[in-house]
CSV table of C-alpha atoms in Angstrom, one decimal:
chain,number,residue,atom,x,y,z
A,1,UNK,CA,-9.4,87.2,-118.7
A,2,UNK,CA,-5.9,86.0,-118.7
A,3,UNK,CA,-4.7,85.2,-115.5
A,4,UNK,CA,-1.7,83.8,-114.5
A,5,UNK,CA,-3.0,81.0,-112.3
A,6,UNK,CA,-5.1,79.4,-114.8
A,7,UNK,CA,-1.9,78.6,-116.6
A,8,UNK,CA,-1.7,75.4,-113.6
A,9,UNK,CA,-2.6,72.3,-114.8
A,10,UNK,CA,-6.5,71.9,-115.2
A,11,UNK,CA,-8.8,69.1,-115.8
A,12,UNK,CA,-9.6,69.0,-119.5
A,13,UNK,CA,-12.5,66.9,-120.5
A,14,UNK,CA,-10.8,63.7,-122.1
A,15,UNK,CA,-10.5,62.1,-119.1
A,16,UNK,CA,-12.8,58.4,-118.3
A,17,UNK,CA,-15.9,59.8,-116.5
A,18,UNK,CA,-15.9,57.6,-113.4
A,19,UNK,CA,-12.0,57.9,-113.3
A,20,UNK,CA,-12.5,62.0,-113.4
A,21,UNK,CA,-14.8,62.2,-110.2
A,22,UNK,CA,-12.5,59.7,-108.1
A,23,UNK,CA,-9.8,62.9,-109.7
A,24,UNK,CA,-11.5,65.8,-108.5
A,25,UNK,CA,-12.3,64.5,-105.2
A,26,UNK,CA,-8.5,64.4,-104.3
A,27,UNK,CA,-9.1,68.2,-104.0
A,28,UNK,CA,-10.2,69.3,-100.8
A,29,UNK,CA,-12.5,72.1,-102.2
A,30,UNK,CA,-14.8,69.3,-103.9
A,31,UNK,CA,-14.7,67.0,-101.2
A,32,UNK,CA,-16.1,69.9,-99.2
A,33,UNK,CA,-18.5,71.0,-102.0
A,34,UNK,CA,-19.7,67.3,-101.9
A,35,UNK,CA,-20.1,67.7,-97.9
A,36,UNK,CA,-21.9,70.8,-98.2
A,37,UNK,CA,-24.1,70.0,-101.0
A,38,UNK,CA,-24.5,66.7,-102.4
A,39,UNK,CA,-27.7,66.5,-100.2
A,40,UNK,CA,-29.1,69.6,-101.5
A,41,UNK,CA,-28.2,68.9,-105.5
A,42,UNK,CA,-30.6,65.2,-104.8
A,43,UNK,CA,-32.9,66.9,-103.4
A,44,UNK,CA,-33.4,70.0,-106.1
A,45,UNK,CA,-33.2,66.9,-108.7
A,46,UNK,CA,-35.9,65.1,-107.0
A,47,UNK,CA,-38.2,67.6,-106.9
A,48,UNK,CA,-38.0,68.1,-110.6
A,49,UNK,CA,-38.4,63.9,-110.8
A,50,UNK,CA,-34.9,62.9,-111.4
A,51,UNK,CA,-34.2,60.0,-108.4
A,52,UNK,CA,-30.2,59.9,-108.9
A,53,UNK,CA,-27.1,61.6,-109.6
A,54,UNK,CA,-27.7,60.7,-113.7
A,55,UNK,CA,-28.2,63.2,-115.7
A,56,UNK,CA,-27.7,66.0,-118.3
A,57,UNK,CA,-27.0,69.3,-117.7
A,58,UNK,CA,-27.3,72.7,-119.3
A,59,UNK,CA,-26.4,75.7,-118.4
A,60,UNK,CA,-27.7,79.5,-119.7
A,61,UNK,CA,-27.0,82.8,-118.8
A,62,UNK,CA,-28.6,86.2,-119.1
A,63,UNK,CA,-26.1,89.1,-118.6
A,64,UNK,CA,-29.1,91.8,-118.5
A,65,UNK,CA,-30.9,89.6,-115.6
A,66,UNK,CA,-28.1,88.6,-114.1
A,67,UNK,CA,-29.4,85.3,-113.7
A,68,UNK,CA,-27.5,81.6,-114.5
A,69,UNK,CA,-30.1,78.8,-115.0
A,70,UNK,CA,-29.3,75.1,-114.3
A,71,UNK,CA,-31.6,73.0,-116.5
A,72,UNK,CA,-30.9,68.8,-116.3
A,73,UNK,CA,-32.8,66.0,-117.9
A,74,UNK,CA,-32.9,62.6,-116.6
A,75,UNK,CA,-31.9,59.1,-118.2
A,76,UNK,CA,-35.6,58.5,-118.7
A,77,UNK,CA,-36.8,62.1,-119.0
A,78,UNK,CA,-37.5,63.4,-122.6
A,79,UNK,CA,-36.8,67.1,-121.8
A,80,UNK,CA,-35.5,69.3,-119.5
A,81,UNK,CA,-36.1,70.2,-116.2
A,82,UNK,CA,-35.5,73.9,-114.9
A,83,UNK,CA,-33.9,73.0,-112.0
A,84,UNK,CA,-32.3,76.3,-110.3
A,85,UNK,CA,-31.7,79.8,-110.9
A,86,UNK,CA,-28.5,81.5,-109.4
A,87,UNK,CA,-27.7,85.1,-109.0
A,88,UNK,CA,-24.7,86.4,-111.0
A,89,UNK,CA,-23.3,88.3,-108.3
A,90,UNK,CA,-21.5,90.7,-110.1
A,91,UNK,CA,-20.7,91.5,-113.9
A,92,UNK,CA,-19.0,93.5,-116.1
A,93,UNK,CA,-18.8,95.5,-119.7
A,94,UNK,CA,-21.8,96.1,-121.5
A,95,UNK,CA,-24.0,94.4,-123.7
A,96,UNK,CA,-23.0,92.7,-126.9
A,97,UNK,CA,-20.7,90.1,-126.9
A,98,UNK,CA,-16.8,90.0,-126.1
A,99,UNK,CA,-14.4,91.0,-129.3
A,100,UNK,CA,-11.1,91.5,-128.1
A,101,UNK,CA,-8.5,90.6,-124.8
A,102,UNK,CA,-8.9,93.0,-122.1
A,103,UNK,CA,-12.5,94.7,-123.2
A,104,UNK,CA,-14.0,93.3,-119.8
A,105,UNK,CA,-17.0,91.9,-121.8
A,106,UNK,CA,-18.7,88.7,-121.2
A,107,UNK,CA,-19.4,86.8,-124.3
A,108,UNK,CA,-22.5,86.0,-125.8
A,109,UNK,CA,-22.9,82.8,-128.0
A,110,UNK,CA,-23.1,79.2,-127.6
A,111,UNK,CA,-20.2,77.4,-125.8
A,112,UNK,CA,-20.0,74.3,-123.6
A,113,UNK,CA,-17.3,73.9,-120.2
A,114,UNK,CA,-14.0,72.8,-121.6
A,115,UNK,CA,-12.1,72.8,-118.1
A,116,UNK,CA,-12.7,72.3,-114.3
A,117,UNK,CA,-10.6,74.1,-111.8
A,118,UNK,CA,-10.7,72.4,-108.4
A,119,UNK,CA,-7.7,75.0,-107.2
A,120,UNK,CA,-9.0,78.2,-108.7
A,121,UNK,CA,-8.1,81.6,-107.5
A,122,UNK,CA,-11.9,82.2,-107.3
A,123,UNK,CA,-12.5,78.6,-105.3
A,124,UNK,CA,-13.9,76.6,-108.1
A,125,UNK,CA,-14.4,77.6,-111.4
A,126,UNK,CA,-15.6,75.9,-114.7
A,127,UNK,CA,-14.0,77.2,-117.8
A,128,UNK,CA,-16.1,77.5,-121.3
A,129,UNK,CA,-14.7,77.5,-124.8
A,130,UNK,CA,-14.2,80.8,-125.8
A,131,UNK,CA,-13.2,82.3,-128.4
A,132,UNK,CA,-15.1,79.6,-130.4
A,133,UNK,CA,-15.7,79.8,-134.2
A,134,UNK,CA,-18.0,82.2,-134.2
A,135,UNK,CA,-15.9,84.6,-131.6
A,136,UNK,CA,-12.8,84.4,-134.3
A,137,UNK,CA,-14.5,84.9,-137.3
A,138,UNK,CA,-16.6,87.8,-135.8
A,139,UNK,CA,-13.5,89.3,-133.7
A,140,UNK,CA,-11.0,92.1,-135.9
A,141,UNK,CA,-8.5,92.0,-133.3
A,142,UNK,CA,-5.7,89.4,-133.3
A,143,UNK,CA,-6.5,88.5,-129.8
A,144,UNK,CA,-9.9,87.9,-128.9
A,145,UNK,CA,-8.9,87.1,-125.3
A,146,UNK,CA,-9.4,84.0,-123.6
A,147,UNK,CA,-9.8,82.5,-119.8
A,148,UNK,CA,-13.6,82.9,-119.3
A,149,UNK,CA,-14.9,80.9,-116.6
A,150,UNK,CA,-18.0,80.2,-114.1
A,151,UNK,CA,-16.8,81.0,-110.7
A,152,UNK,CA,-16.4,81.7,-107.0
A,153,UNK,CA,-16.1,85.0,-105.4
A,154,UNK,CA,-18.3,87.7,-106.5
A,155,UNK,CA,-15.6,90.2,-108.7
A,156,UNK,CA,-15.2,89.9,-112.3
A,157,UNK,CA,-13.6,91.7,-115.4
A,158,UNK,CA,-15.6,89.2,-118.0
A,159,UNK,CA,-16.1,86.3,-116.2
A,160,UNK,CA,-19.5,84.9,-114.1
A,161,UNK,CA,-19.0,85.2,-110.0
A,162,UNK,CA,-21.3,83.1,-108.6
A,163,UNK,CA,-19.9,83.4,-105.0
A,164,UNK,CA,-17.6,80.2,-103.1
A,165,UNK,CA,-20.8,78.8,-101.7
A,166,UNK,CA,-23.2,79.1,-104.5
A,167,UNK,CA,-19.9,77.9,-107.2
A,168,UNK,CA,-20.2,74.3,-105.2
A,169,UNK,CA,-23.3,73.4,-106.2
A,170,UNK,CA,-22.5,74.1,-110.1
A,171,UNK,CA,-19.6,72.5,-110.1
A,172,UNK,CA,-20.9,69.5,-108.9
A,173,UNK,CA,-23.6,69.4,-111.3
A,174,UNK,CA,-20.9,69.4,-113.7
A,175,UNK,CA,-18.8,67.0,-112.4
A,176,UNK,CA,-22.1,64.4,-112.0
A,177,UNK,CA,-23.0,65.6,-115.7
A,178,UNK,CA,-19.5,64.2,-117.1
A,179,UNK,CA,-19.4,61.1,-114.4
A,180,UNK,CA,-23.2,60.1,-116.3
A,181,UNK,CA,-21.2,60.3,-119.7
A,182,UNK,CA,-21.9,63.5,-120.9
A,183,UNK,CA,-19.0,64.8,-123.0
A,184,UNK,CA,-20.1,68.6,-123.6
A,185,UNK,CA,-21.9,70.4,-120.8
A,186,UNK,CA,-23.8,73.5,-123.5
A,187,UNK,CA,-23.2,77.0,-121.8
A,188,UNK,CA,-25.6,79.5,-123.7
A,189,UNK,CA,-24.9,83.2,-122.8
A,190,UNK,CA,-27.6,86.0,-124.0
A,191,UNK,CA,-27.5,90.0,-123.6
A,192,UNK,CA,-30.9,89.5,-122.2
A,193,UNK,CA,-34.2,86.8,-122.5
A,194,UNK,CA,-34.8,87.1,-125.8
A,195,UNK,CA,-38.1,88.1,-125.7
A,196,UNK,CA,-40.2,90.1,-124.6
A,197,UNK,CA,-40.2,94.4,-123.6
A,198,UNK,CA,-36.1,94.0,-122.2
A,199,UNK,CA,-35.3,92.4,-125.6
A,200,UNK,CA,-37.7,95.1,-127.6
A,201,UNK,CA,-36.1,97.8,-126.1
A,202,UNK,CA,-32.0,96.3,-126.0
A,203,UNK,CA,-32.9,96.1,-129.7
A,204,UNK,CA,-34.6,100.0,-129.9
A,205,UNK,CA,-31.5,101.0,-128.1
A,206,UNK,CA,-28.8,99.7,-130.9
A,207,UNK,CA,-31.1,100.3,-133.7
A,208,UNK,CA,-28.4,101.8,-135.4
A,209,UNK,CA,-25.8,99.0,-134.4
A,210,UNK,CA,-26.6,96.8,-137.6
A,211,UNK,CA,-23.8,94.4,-136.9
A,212,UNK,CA,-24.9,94.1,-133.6
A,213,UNK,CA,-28.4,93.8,-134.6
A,214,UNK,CA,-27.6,90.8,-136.7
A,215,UNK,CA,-25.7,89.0,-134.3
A,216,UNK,CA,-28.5,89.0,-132.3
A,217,UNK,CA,-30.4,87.6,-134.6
A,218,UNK,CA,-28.5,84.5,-134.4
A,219,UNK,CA,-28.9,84.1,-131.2
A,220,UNK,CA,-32.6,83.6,-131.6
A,221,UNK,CA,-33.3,80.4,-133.0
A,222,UNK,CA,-31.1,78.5,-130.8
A,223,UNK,CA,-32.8,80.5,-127.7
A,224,UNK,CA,-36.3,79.5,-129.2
A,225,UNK,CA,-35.7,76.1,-129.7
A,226,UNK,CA,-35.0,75.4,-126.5
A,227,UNK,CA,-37.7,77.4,-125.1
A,228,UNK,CA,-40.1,75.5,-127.5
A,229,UNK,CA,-38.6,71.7,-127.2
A,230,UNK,CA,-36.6,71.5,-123.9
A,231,UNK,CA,-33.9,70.1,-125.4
A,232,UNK,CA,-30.0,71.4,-126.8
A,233,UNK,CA,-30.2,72.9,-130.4
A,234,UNK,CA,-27.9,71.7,-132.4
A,235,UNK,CA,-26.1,75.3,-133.5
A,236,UNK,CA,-23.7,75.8,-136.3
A,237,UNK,CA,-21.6,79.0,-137.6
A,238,UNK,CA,-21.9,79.9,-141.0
A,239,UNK,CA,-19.0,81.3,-142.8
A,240,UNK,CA,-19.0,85.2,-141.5
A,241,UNK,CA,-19.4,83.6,-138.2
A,242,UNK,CA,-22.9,84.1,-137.4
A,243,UNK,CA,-24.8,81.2,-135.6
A,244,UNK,CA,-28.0,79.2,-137.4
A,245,UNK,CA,-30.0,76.1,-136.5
A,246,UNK,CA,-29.0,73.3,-137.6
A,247,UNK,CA,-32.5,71.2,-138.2
């Protein structure tokens, strides 16, 4: 998406972690995220045995499901910890993953937030890193579009609505992520779980999309990994921009 209001100063993520919280807080929407739900972000960590606000996080998306899962792992945890599953309110495009500006796609690949937005048009929003490598070398359009974000409201032309009051919670997961000294918060988006009779028949249904169908592909080992360890793969893009493990 490419609009005009995200061209306001936003929070980029070379900021001193304790010094960015005491920043974002000067906004009145995260002070009243904070009212709303700092109680109920301790208590959905506690229940998955994380006692205080430090942590990882990792977020994944399925567009087929229209779910977003929050996943965090504790200082002395050794793995990840499902820790809530949101609704994508609405969505838009098709599957397969975004190519060019204006397509109304949502990408697929393996991104991480790159920008918080305490005054976005949609209330809050988190904005990830695409077009990354992969997106460019993949994309045969001179503009592969940009602005993708996590956010409020529940209307989207690429993006993932979450709604106002549901946006609060994952946004402060993210600012307590990067106040516990995490530098990049991973955002995986898939077509679908990648697994299973939805995956079997997504890949039936673009049997003769062999582009596509290869693409897919390298989505899989990243998306296994972390089913199989509970922890971040480490992902590269090879040089026709297609994503491998990195082991």
């Amino acid at each position: 998406m490419n609009y005009l209001y995200f061209l306001l100063p936003i929070f980029l993520l070379n900021m001193i972690p304790d010094n960015f919280k005491t920043e974002q807080k000067k906004y009145a929407r995260v002070r009243q995220a904070y009212a709303d739900k700092e109680m109920i972000v301790k208590q959905d960590l506690s229940s998955v045995g994380i006692k205080d606000m430090n942590f990882e996080l990792f977020i994944r998306a399925f567009k087929k499901e229209k779910q977003l899962e929050l996943w965090c792992e504790g200082k002395t945890n050794e793995e990840y910890s499902l820790v809530k599953t949101y609704k994508i309110c609405s969505s838009s495009g098709k599957e397969g993953p975004k190519r060019k500006q204006g397509d109304y796609q949502v990408p697929e690949g393996f991104y991480y937030i790159d920008r918080f937005n305490p005054f976005s048009n949609f209330y809050l929003s988190l904005g990830i890193n695409y077009p990354n490598s992969s997106d460019k070398k993949l994309s045969e359009y001179s503009n592969p579009g940009g602005d993708i974000f996590i956010h409020g409201a529940c209307v989207t032309i690429g993006c993932i609505p979450l709604t106002d009051d549901k946006i609060k919670e994952v946004y402060l997961y993210a600012i307590e992520a990067k106040n516990s000294g995490q530098s990049k918060i991973p955002v995986h988006i898939f077509p679908c779980k990648l697994e299973g009779k939805e995956y079997t028949n997504l890949k039936n249904r673009y049997k003769e999309d062999q582009e596509m169908l290869t693409f897919w592909k390298s989505l899989e080992a990243g998306y296994k990994y972390f089913k199989e360890k509970k922890d971040i793969p480490d992902i590269k893009t090879n040089n026709k921009g297609y994503y491998y493990l990195d082991e």
